Short mmCIF file of C-alpha atoms in Angstrom, two decimals:
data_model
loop_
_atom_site.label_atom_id
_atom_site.label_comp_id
_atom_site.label_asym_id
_atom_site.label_seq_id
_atom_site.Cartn_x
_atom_site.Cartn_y
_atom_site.Cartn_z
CA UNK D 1 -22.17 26.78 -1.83
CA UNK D 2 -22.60 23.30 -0.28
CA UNK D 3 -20.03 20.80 0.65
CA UNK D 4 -20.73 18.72 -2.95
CA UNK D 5 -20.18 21.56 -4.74
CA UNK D 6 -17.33 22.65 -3.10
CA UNK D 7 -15.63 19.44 -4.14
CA UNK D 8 -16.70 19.09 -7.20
CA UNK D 9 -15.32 22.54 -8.10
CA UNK D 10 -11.96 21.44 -6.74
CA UNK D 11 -11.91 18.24 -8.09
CA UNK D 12 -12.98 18.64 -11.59
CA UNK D 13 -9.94 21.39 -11.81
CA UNK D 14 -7.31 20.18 -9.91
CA UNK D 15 -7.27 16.16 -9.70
CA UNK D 16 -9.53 14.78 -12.40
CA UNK D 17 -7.67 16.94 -15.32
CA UNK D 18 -4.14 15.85 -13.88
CA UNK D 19 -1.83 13.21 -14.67
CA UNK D 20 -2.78 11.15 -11.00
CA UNK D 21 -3.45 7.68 -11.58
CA UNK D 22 -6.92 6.23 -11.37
CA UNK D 23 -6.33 5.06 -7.61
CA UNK D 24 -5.25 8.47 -6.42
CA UNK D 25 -8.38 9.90 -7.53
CA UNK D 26 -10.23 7.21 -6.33
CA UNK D 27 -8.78 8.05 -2.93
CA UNK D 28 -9.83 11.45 -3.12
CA UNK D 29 -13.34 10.49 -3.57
CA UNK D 30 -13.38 8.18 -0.67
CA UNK D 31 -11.92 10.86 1.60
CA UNK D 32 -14.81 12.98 0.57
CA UNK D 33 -17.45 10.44 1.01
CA UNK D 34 -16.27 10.43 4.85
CA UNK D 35 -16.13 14.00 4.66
CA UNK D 36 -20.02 13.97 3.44
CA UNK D 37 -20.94 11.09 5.76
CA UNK D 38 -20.28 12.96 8.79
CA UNK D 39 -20.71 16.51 7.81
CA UNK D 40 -23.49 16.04 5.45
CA UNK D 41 -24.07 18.61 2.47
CA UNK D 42 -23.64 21.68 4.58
CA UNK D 43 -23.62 24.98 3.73
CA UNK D 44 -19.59 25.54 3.62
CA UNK D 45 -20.40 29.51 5.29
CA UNK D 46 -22.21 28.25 7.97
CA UNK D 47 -18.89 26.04 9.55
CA UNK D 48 -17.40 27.46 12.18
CA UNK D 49 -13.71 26.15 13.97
CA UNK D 50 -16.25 24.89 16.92
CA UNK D 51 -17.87 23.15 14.61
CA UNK D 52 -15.36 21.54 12.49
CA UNK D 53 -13.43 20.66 15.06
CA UNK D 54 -16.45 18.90 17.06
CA UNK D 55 -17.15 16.78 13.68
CA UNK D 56 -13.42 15.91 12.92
CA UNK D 57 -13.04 14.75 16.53
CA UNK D 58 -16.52 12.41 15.75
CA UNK D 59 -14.70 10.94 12.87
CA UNK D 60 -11.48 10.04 14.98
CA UNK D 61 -13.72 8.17 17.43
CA UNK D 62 -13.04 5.52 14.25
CA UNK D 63 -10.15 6.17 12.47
CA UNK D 64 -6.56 7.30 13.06
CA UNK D 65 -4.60 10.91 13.29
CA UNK D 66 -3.44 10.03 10.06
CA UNK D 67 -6.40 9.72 8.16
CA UNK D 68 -6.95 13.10 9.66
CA UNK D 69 -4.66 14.58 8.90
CA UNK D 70 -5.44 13.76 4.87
CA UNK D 71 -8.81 14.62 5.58
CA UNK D 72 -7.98 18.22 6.67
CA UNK D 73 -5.47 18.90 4.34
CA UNK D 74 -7.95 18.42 1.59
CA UNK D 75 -10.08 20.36 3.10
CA UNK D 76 -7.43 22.91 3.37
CA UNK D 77 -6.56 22.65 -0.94
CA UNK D 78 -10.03 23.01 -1.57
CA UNK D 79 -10.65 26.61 0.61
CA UNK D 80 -7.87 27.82 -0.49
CA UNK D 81 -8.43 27.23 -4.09
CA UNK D 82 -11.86 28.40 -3.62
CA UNK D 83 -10.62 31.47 -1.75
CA UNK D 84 -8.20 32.13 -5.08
CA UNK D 85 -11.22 31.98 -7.27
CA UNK D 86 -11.99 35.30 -5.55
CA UNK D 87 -14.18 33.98 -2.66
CA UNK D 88 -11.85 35.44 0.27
CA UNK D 89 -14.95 36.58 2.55
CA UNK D 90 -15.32 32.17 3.17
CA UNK D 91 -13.35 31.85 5.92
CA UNK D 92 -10.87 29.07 6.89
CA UNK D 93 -12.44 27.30 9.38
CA UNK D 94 -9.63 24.88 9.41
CA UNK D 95 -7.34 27.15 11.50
CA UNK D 96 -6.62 26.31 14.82
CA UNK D 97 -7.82 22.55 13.93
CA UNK D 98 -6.13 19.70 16.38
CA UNK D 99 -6.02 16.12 15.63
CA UNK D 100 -7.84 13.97 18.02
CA UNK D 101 -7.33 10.30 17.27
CA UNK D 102 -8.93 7.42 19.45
CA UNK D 103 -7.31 5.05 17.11
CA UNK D 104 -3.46 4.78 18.15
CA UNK D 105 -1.31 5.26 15.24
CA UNK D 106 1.01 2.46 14.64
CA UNK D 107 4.86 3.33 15.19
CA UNK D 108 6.93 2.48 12.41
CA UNK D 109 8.54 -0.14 14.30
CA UNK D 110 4.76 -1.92 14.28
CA UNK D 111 4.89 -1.67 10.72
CA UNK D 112 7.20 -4.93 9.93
CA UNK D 113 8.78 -7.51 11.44
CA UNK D 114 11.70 -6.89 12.96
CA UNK D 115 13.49 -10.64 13.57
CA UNK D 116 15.68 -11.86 10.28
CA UNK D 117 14.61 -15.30 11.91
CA UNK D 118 10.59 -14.15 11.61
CA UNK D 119 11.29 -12.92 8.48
CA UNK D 120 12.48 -16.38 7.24
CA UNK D 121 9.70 -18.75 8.96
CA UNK D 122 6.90 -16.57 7.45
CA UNK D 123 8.45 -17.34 4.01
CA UNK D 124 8.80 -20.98 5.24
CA UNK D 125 5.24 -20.75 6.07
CA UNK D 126 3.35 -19.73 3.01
CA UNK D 127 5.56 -21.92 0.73
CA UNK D 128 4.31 -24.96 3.02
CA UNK D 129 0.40 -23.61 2.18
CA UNK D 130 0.67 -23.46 -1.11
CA UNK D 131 -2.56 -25.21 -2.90
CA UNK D 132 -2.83 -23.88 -6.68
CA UNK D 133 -6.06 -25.62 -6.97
CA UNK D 134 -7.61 -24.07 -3.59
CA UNK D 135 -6.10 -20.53 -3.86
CA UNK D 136 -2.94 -18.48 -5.18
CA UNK D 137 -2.92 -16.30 -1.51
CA UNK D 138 0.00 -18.01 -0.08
CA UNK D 139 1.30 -17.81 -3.85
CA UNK D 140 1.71 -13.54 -3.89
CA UNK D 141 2.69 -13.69 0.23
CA UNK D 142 5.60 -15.67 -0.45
CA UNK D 143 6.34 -13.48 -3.45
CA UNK D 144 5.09 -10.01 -1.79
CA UNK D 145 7.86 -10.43 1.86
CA UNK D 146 10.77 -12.23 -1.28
CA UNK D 147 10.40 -9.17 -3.24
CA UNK D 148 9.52 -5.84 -1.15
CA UNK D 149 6.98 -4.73 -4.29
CA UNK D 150 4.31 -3.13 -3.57
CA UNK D 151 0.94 -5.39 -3.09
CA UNK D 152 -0.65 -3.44 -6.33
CA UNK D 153 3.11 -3.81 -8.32
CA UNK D 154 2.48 -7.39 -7.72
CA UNK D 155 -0.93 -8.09 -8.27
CA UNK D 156 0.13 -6.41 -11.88
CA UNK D 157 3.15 -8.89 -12.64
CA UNK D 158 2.29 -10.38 -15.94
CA UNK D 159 4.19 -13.63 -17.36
CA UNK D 160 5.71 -11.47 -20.32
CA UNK D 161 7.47 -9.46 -17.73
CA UNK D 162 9.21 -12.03 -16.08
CA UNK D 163 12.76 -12.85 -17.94
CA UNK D 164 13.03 -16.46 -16.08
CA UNK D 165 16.56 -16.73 -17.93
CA UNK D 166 18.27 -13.28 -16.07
CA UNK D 167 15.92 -13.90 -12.82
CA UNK D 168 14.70 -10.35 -13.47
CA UNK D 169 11.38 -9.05 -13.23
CA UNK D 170 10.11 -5.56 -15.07
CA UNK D 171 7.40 -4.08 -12.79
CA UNK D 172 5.80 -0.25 -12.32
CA UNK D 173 2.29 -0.84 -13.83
CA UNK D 174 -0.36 -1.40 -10.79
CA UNK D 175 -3.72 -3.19 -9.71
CA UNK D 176 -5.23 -1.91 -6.86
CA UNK D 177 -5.58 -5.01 -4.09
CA UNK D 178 -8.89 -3.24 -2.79
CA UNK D 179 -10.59 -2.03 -5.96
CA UNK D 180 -8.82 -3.89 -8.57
CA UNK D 181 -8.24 -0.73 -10.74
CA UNK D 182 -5.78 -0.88 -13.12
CA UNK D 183 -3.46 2.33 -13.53
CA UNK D 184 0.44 2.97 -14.57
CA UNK D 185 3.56 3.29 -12.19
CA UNK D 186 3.42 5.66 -9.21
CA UNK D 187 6.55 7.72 -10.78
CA UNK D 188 9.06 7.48 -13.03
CA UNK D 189 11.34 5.56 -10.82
CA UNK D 190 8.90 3.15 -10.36
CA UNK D 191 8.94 1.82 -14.13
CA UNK D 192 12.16 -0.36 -13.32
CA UNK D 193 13.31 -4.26 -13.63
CA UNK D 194 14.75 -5.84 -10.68
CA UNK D 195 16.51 -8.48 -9.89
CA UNK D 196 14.78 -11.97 -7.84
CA UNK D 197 16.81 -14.80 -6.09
CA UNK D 198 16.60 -18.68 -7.24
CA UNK D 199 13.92 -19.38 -5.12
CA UNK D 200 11.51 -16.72 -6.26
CA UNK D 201 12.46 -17.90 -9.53
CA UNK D 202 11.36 -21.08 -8.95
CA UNK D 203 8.24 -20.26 -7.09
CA UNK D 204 7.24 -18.79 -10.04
CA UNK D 205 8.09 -21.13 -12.70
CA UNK D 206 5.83 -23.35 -10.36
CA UNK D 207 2.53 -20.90 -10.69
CA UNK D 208 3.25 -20.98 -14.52
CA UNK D 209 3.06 -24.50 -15.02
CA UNK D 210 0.07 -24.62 -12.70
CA UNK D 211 -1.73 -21.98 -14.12
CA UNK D 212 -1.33 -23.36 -17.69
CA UNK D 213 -3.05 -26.73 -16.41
CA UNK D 214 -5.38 -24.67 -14.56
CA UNK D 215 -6.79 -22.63 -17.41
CA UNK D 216 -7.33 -25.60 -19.91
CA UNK D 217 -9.19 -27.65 -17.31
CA UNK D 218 -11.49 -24.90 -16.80
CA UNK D 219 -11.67 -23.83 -20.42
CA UNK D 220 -10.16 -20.00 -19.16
CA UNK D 221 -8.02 -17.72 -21.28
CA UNK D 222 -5.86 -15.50 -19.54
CA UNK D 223 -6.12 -12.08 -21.77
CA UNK D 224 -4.06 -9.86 -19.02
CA UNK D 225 -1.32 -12.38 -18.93
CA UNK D 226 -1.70 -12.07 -15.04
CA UNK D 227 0.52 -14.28 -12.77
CA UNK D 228 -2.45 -14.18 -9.92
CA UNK D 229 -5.13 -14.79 -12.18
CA UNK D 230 -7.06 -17.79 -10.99
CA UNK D 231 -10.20 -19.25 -11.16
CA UNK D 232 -11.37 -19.32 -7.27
CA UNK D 233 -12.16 -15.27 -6.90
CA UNK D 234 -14.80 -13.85 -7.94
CA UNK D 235 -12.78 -11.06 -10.67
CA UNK D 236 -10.17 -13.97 -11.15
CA UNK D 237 -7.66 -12.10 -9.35
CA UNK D 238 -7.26 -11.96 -5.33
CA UNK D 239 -8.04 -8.79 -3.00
CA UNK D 240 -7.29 -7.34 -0.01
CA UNK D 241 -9.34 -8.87 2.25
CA UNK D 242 -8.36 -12.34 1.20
CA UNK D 243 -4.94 -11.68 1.14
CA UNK D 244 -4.81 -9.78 4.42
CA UNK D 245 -6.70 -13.05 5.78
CA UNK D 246 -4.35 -15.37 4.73
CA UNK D 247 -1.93 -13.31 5.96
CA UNK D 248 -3.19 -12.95 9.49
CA UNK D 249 -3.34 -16.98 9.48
CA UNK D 250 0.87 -17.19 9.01
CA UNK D 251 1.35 -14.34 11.41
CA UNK D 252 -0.85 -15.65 14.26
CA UNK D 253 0.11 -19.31 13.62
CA UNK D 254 3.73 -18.40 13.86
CA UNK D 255 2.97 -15.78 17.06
CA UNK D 256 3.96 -12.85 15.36
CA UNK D 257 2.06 -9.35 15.31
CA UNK D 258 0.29 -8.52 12.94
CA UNK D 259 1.33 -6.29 10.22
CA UNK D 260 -0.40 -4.84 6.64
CA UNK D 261 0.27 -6.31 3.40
CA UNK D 262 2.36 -3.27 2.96
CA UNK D 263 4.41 -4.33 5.92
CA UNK D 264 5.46 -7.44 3.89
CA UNK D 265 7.61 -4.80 1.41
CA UNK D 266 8.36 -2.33 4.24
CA UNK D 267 9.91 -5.78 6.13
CA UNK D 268 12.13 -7.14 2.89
CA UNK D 269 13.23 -3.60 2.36
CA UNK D 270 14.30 -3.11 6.13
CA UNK D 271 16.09 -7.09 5.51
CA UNK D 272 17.93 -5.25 1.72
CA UNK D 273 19.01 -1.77 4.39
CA UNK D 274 20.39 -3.61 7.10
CA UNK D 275 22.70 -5.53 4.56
CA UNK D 276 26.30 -3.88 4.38
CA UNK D 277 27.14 -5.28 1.20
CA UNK D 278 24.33 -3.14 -0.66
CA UNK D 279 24.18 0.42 -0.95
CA UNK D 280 21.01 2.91 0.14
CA UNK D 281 21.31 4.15 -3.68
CA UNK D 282 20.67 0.69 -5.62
CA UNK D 283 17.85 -0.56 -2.67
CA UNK D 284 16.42 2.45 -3.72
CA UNK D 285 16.44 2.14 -7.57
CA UNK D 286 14.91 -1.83 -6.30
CA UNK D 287 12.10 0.15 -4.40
CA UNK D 288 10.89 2.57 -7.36
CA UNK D 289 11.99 5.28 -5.25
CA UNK D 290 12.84 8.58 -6.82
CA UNK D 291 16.03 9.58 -3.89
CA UNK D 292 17.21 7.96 -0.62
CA UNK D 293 15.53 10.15 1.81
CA UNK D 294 12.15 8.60 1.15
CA UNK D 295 14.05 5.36 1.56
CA UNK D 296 15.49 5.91 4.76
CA UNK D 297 12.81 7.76 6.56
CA UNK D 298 9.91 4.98 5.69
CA UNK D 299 12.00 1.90 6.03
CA UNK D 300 14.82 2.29 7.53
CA UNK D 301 13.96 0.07 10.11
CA UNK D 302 16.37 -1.91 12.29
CA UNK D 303 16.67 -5.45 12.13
CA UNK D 304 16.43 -7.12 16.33
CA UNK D 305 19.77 -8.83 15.51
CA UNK D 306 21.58 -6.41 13.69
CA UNK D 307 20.67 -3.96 16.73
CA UNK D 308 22.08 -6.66 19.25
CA UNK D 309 25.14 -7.04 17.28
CA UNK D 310 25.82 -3.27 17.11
CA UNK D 311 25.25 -2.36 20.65
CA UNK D 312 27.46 -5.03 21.80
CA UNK D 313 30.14 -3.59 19.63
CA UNK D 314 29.36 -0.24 21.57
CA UNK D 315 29.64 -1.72 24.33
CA UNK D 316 33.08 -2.74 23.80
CA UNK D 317 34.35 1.17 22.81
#
């Protein structure tokens, strides 16, 4: 049995028939095409430990440990399940594996910014680029660090659930910002409304307006109901690279490093933690997070000022 086959036998049974959204297989495709890409359609009895390990340390020459990691466990799922099928003289050749990385992995605290003050000019910033008839980039930024959603929550947000009265929004449903697949909410906690302050409010009764001129000067009907969908990309929506662009342009304007689009949400969500007057419970709820664990171990970041502020009362004890 080659490589191909090997996946296809483990993904026909075990992620195409489940309940994963469209993006999560997705992923698991892309992982394999690296996986093909640098192993090419072997032979899966003729790998040896020597020899995976001398082609997973070629493909961290380019990536990082944590893409490595995913890579070898899914090449641990489909062994194993190949092994239950009643093929236990193929071998694990897995064992023993070490991750070699030339890539650093960032640290969480590279993951978002960690000055309140930061936080606050790079909202300053993309509300002083905002150009409806040029692009809506600027548009989602400002949105994306004001409401902590995730980039493909947002790209989803459709006018009919926005209740402009309440200042709520309903969200779970997702676009993917690379591939611009449509699929539902990650989990059950993530079908949830949330609350937005005045200013995202009015950011967004601003895109309305502008969007309703937009699409009658061009003639365009809006069938999704998407807030992001504009004219000036070429699937009427935004992706990644663009965004991530535009992003780069507030970040290095303003001197700051440079973080992911997901940083943006991993940043508001570190501002909503550090907060005493909300508890870990509701931020979760707000973050379509099933308990608080998850919470605290991927965002509990610590603001620079709050940290001042708190060793300076140690100091004084």
């Amino acid at each position: 049995m080659d490589l191909t086959e090997l996946f296809e036998f483990y993904y026909d049974l075990k992620i195409s028939a489940s309940n994963r959204s469209e993006i999560t297989k997705l992923k698991y495709k892309k992982l394999f095409t690296t996986i093909l890409k640098n192993f090419g359609n072997i032979d899966i009895y003729s790998i040896k430990p020597s020899y995976y390990q001398m082609k997973m340390n070629q493909i961290g020459k380019s990536c990082g440990s944590d893409h490595l990691r995913r890579i070898n466990r899914l090449f641990k799922k489909m062994i194993l399940f190949y092994q239950l099928d009643g093929h236990d003289d193929l071998k694990d050749f897995t064992r023993g594996y070490e991750v070699f990385s030339k890539i650093p992995s960032k640290h969480r605290q590279d993951k978002f910014i960690h000055s309140l003050d930061d936080y606050h000019r790079v909202l300053e910033s993309c509300q002083s680029r905002f150009n409806y008839d040029y692009s809506v980039s600027y548009y989602y930024l400002y949105l994306l660090f004001s409401t902590g959603l995730r980039p493909s929550e947002l790209l989803a947000l459709t006018w009919s659930s926005i209740n402009f009265k309440h200042s709520t929004l309903k969200v779970g449903n997702r676009i993917s910002t690379v591939t611009l697949v449509r699929s539902g909410p990650k989990n059950m906690a993530s079908d949830r409304e949330i609350p937005v302050n005045t200013e995202c409010v009015k950011v967004l009764s601003e895109l309305k307006q502008k969007q309703r001129a937009m699409l009658s000067s061009h003639n365009m009907q809006n069938k999704e109901d998407l807030v992001f969908y504009h004219w000036n990309y070429k699937n009427m929506l935004p992706i990644n690279a663009t965004l991530r662009k535009s992003l780069f342009i507030v970040l290095d304007d303003l001197e700051i490093p440079r973080i992911s689009l997901y940083g943006a949400r991993h940043t508001r969500l570190s501002v909503l933690m550090n907060s005493p007057d909300l508890s870990l419970e509701v931020i979760s709820k707000y973050a379509g997070h099933t308990d608080i664990n998850m919470l605290i171990s991927i965002y509990g970041g610590v603001l620079t000022k709050k940290q001042e502020e708190e060793f300076e009362i140690i100091q004084q004890i």
